Amino acid sequence: MSLTDVFLILITGFIGGMVNTMAAGGSLLILPVLIFLGLPSAVANGTNRVAIVVQSITATANFYRKGYFDKKLAFLLSVPAVIGSVVGANLAISISDQLFNQILAVMMVITVIFIVWKPEKRIASKGNGDYSLVRKGLGIITFFFVGIYGGFIQAGAGFFIIAGLTAIFGISLVKSNSMKVFVVGIYILVSLFVFMVHGQINWYLGFSLAVGNALGGWVGSHIAIHKGDKWIRVFLMITVFFMAGKLLGIFDFHLNIKGE
């Protein structure tokens, strides 16, 4: 692997980290770029999770220190999410690259619509939430399917998690986000193990992505304060539609991680 390859991965991680901090959805960029660089879809999928785990640990610790973290609900929802993630990860490994890329492209377009529409803000509550048995049961069922999606693709899962938490439990966006990063961190760690067992992780690239993510997150946090997130959402929307077109064969360009 050349220094150019490493630089491309660092830049990809940097942009993904910046997008995650300012608008979320960094994996919508990182995962297809890894595929375009020549990695098999399963390897790209597994490698992307290394950076997500590192990012989730840092974010969870930060929310916990600030007192936003609802431990009981987060642990409750993590159980079905973990079970679902094992199902999703095994499914992702078992299908062909072509089919995975087609599914990824469709989900990228759906998710970027969520980014622009911001449904989580339309249904968010400032109350303490409703934690009745019925709502907890609905949450368990919902997060089983969230886990399947997260184990299968993960890209954009955060939007569905936040929307689900605010709609089901009526909690604030801050609390929803704090539980999101914890639940994602848990099920991504378990799904990472599934990809590792099947040899579908490039650890060197994964840690390079993590470094880029950290730097991008730091820069993004400063830009967001002064510029807001509107422009990054426009950038993400345009880029995601272009990448989805590439995955579906509408556009044609080639990159290769081996520098060939």
Short mmCIF file of C-alpha atoms in Angstrom, two decimals:
data_model
loop_
_atom_site.label_atom_id
_atom_site.label_comp_id
_atom_site.label_asym_id
_atom_site.label_seq_id
_atom_site.Cartn_x
_atom_site.Cartn_y
_atom_site.Cartn_z
CA MET A 1 0.00 0.00 0.00
CA SER A 2 1.43 3.35 -1.05
CA LEU A 3 1.48 6.62 0.89
CA THR A 4 -1.04 7.94 -1.63
CA ASP A 5 -3.48 5.20 -0.63
CA VAL A 6 -3.04 6.01 3.06
CA PHE A 7 -3.53 9.72 2.33
CA LEU A 8 -6.79 9.01 0.48
CA ILE A 9 -8.09 6.98 3.43
CA LEU A 10 -7.10 9.68 5.92
CA ILE A 11 -8.85 12.34 3.82
CA THR A 12 -11.94 10.14 3.53
CA GLY A 13 -11.98 9.63 7.29
CA PHE A 14 -11.42 13.35 7.85
CA ILE A 15 -14.37 14.35 5.66
CA GLY A 16 -16.54 11.62 7.21
CA GLY A 17 -15.67 12.80 10.72
CA MET A 18 -16.43 16.41 9.83
CA VAL A 19 -19.78 15.43 8.29
CA ASN A 20 -20.66 13.31 11.34
CA THR A 21 -20.01 16.22 13.67
CA MET A 22 -21.87 18.83 11.64
CA ALA A 23 -24.79 16.87 10.18
CA ALA A 24 -24.24 13.10 10.75
CA GLY A 25 -24.11 10.50 7.98
CA GLY A 26 -20.35 10.26 7.49
CA SER A 27 -20.59 6.56 6.66
CA LEU A 28 -22.67 7.49 3.63
CA LEU A 29 -19.41 8.85 2.20
CA ILE A 30 -16.85 6.51 3.74
CA LEU A 31 -18.39 3.15 2.81
CA PRO A 32 -18.83 3.81 -0.94
CA VAL A 33 -15.38 5.42 -1.18
CA LEU A 34 -13.79 2.29 0.29
CA ILE A 35 -15.67 0.25 -2.31
CA PHE A 36 -14.58 2.60 -5.12
CA LEU A 37 -10.98 2.21 -3.96
CA GLY A 38 -11.21 -1.48 -4.83
CA LEU A 39 -12.05 -3.14 -1.53
CA PRO A 40 -14.63 -5.95 -1.66
CA SER A 41 -17.94 -4.73 -0.24
CA ALA A 42 -17.74 -6.97 2.84
CA VAL A 43 -14.19 -5.79 3.64
CA ALA A 44 -15.20 -2.14 3.17
CA ASN A 45 -18.21 -2.75 5.41
CA GLY A 46 -16.14 -4.35 8.16
CA THR A 47 -13.30 -1.83 7.93
CA ASN A 48 -15.65 1.13 8.29
CA ARG A 49 -16.80 -0.24 11.66
CA VAL A 50 -13.37 0.15 13.26
CA ALA A 51 -13.64 3.94 13.07
CA ILE A 52 -17.28 3.89 14.20
CA VAL A 53 -16.42 1.94 17.37
CA VAL A 54 -13.68 4.42 18.29
CA GLN A 55 -15.97 7.38 17.62
CA SER A 56 -18.85 5.85 19.62
CA ILE A 57 -16.68 5.23 22.69
CA THR A 58 -15.52 8.85 22.73
CA ALA A 59 -19.02 10.27 22.19
CA THR A 60 -20.63 8.03 24.83
CA ALA A 61 -18.07 9.04 27.45
CA ASN A 62 -18.74 12.70 26.68
CA PHE A 63 -22.53 12.36 27.01
CA TYR A 64 -22.13 10.33 30.22
CA ARG A 65 -20.01 13.03 31.83
CA LYS A 66 -22.63 15.65 30.97
CA GLY A 67 -25.46 13.61 32.51
CA TYR A 68 -27.49 13.07 29.32
CA PHE A 69 -27.11 9.31 29.28
CA ASP A 70 -30.12 7.12 30.20
CA LYS A 71 -28.33 3.90 31.16
CA LYS A 72 -31.38 1.68 31.76
CA LEU A 73 -33.10 2.42 28.47
CA ALA A 74 -29.83 2.32 26.52
CA PHE A 75 -28.93 -1.12 27.87
CA LEU A 76 -32.49 -2.39 27.32
CA LEU A 77 -32.48 -1.37 23.65
CA SER A 78 -28.92 -2.59 23.11
CA VAL A 79 -29.91 -6.24 23.62
CA PRO A 80 -32.27 -6.58 20.62
CA ALA A 81 -29.99 -4.32 18.57
CA VAL A 82 -27.02 -6.61 19.21
CA ILE A 83 -29.03 -9.71 18.24
CA GLY A 84 -30.21 -7.99 15.08
CA SER A 85 -26.69 -6.81 14.21
CA VAL A 86 -25.41 -10.39 14.19
CA VAL A 87 -28.16 -11.31 11.73
CA GLY A 88 -27.43 -8.27 9.57
CA ALA A 89 -23.65 -8.73 9.57
CA ASN A 90 -23.91 -12.37 8.51
CA LEU A 91 -26.33 -11.37 5.77
CA ALA A 92 -23.94 -8.67 4.51
CA ILE A 93 -21.09 -11.16 4.32
CA SER A 94 -23.15 -13.79 2.51
CA ILE A 95 -24.49 -11.76 -0.43
CA SER A 96 -22.67 -10.73 -3.60
CA ASP A 97 -20.85 -7.41 -3.96
CA GLN A 98 -23.18 -6.37 -6.76
CA LEU A 99 -26.34 -6.93 -4.72
CA PHE A 100 -24.87 -5.22 -1.65
CA ASN A 101 -23.85 -2.18 -3.71
CA GLN A 102 -27.33 -1.89 -5.19
CA ILE A 103 -28.97 -2.05 -1.76
CA LEU A 104 -26.43 0.45 -0.39
CA ALA A 105 -27.17 2.90 -3.22
CA VAL A 106 -30.92 2.79 -2.56
CA MET A 107 -30.47 3.24 1.20
CA MET A 108 -28.05 6.13 0.62
CA VAL A 109 -30.70 8.02 -1.34
CA ILE A 110 -33.40 7.29 1.26
CA THR A 111 -31.13 8.39 4.10
CA VAL A 112 -30.04 11.63 2.45
CA ILE A 113 -33.72 12.53 2.11
CA PHE A 114 -33.98 12.09 5.88
CA ILE A 115 -31.00 14.40 6.28
CA VAL A 116 -32.69 17.18 4.33
CA TRP A 117 -36.15 16.63 5.80
CA LYS A 118 -34.94 16.36 9.44
CA PRO A 119 -37.93 14.36 10.75
CA GLU A 120 -36.29 13.96 14.16
CA LYS A 121 -36.66 17.70 14.79
CA ARG A 122 -40.31 17.65 13.75
CA ILE A 123 -41.23 15.00 16.33
CA ALA A 124 -38.72 15.85 19.08
CA SER A 125 -39.97 16.56 22.59
CA LYS A 126 -38.55 18.57 25.44
CA GLY A 127 -40.32 16.41 28.02
CA ASN A 128 -38.98 13.63 30.24
CA GLY A 129 -40.36 10.89 28.01
CA ASP A 130 -42.89 8.06 28.27
CA TYR A 131 -41.33 4.76 29.41
CA SER A 132 -44.45 2.59 29.67
CA LEU A 133 -44.24 -1.16 29.08
CA VAL A 134 -46.02 -0.81 25.74
CA ARG A 135 -43.50 1.76 24.51
CA LYS A 136 -40.58 -0.29 25.79
CA GLY A 137 -41.95 -3.32 23.96
CA LEU A 138 -42.27 -1.30 20.76
CA GLY A 139 -38.74 -0.01 21.29
CA ILE A 140 -37.37 -3.54 21.66
CA ILE A 141 -39.01 -4.66 18.42
CA THR A 142 -37.89 -1.52 16.59
CA PHE A 143 -34.30 -1.82 17.74
CA PHE A 144 -34.09 -5.45 16.67
CA PHE A 145 -34.68 -4.28 13.10
CA VAL A 146 -32.40 -1.28 13.63
CA GLY A 147 -29.72 -3.78 14.63
CA ILE A 148 -30.27 -5.80 11.47
CA TYR A 149 -29.85 -2.68 9.36
CA GLY A 150 -26.83 -1.53 11.36
CA GLY A 151 -25.18 -4.92 11.11
CA PHE A 152 -25.91 -5.06 7.40
CA ILE A 153 -24.95 -1.54 6.26
CA GLN A 154 -24.90 0.92 9.21
CA ALA A 155 -24.67 3.97 6.91
CA GLY A 156 -27.42 6.34 8.01
CA ALA A 157 -28.60 4.16 10.92
CA GLY A 158 -28.18 7.06 13.34
CA PHE A 159 -30.99 9.00 11.67
CA PHE A 160 -33.42 6.10 12.06
CA ILE A 161 -32.37 5.54 15.68
CA ILE A 162 -32.91 9.17 16.70
CA ALA A 163 -36.23 9.35 14.86
CA GLY A 164 -37.32 6.10 16.50
CA LEU A 165 -36.34 7.17 20.01
CA THR A 166 -38.05 10.54 19.77
CA ALA A 167 -41.21 9.07 18.21
CA ILE A 168 -41.55 6.11 20.59
CA PHE A 169 -40.41 7.59 23.90
CA GLY A 170 -40.96 11.31 23.37
CA ILE A 171 -37.51 12.30 24.60
CA SER A 172 -35.31 15.23 23.60
CA LEU A 173 -32.83 15.14 20.73
CA VAL A 174 -29.93 15.39 23.18
CA LYS A 175 -31.04 12.30 25.10
CA SER A 176 -31.82 10.48 21.85
CA ASN A 177 -28.36 11.24 20.51
CA SER A 178 -26.66 10.12 23.71
CA MET A 179 -28.44 6.75 23.60
CA LYS A 180 -27.83 6.47 19.88
CA VAL A 181 -24.04 6.61 20.20
CA PHE A 182 -24.09 4.03 23.01
CA VAL A 183 -26.40 1.56 21.25
CA VAL A 184 -24.50 1.98 17.98
CA GLY A 185 -21.19 1.45 19.75
CA ILE A 186 -22.40 -1.80 21.34
CA TYR A 187 -23.94 -3.41 18.28
CA ILE A 188 -21.19 -2.19 15.96
CA LEU A 189 -18.59 -3.77 18.26
CA VAL A 190 -20.43 -7.10 18.12
CA SER A 191 -20.91 -6.91 14.35
CA LEU A 192 -17.23 -5.98 14.02
CA PHE A 193 -16.41 -9.30 15.66
CA VAL A 194 -18.56 -11.11 13.07
CA PHE A 195 -16.66 -9.44 10.21
CA MET A 196 -13.35 -10.18 11.98
CA VAL A 197 -14.14 -13.89 12.32
CA HIS A 198 -14.79 -14.03 8.58
CA GLY A 199 -11.58 -12.12 7.79
CA GLN A 200 -13.44 -9.13 6.35
CA ILE A 201 -11.53 -6.27 8.01
CA ASN A 202 -8.49 -4.31 6.86
CA TRP A 203 -7.24 -3.17 10.27
CA TYR A 204 -4.62 -0.80 8.90
CA LEU A 205 -7.19 1.09 6.87
CA GLY A 206 -9.65 0.93 9.75
CA PHE A 207 -7.31 2.66 12.18
CA SER A 208 -6.32 5.16 9.48
CA LEU A 209 -10.00 5.99 9.08
CA ALA A 210 -10.31 6.39 12.85
CA VAL A 211 -7.46 8.92 12.89
CA GLY A 212 -9.01 10.86 10.02
CA ASN A 213 -12.43 10.74 11.75
CA ALA A 214 -11.00 12.20 14.94
CA LEU A 215 -9.31 15.08 13.12
CA GLY A 216 -12.37 15.77 10.98
CA GLY A 217 -14.63 15.73 14.03
CA TRP A 218 -12.46 18.31 15.77
CA VAL A 219 -12.42 20.62 12.74
CA GLY A 220 -16.13 20.09 12.11
CA SER A 221 -17.05 21.06 15.66
CA HIS A 222 -15.32 24.42 15.21
CA ILE A 223 -16.80 25.09 11.76
CA ALA A 224 -20.31 24.21 12.96
CA ILE A 225 -20.15 26.88 15.65
CA HIS A 226 -19.37 29.64 13.14
CA LYS A 227 -20.96 28.46 9.88
CA GLY A 228 -23.78 26.09 10.86
CA ASP A 229 -24.61 22.81 9.10
CA LYS A 230 -26.69 23.93 6.10
CA TRP A 231 -23.82 23.92 3.60
CA ILE A 232 -22.55 20.50 4.74
CA ARG A 233 -26.02 19.03 4.23
CA VAL A 234 -26.06 20.35 0.66
CA PHE A 235 -22.58 18.91 0.07
CA LEU A 236 -23.64 15.56 1.52
CA MET A 237 -26.81 15.42 -0.57
CA ILE A 238 -24.99 16.11 -3.86
CA THR A 239 -22.13 13.73 -3.07
CA VAL A 240 -24.40 10.90 -1.93
CA PHE A 241 -26.55 11.08 -5.07
CA PHE A 242 -23.40 11.00 -7.22
CA MET A 243 -21.94 8.03 -5.32
CA ALA A 244 -25.26 6.17 -5.45
CA GLY A 245 -25.24 6.66 -9.21
CA LYS A 246 -21.75 5.17 -9.37
CA LEU A 247 -22.80 2.15 -7.32
CA LEU A 248 -25.73 1.60 -9.68
CA GLY A 249 -23.48 1.96 -12.75
CA ILE A 250 -24.92 5.28 -13.90
CA PHE A 251 -21.55 7.02 -13.54
CA ASP A 252 -18.21 5.45 -14.34
CA PHE A 253 -14.87 6.19 -12.68
CA HIS A 254 -12.18 3.97 -11.18
CA LEU A 255 -9.95 4.09 -8.12
CA ASN A 256 -7.79 1.31 -6.75
CA ILE A 257 -6.39 0.84 -3.28
CA LYS A 258 -3.41 -0.99 -4.69
CA GLY A 259 -2.42 1.93 -6.85
CA GLU A 260 -2.72 -0.06 -10.05
#
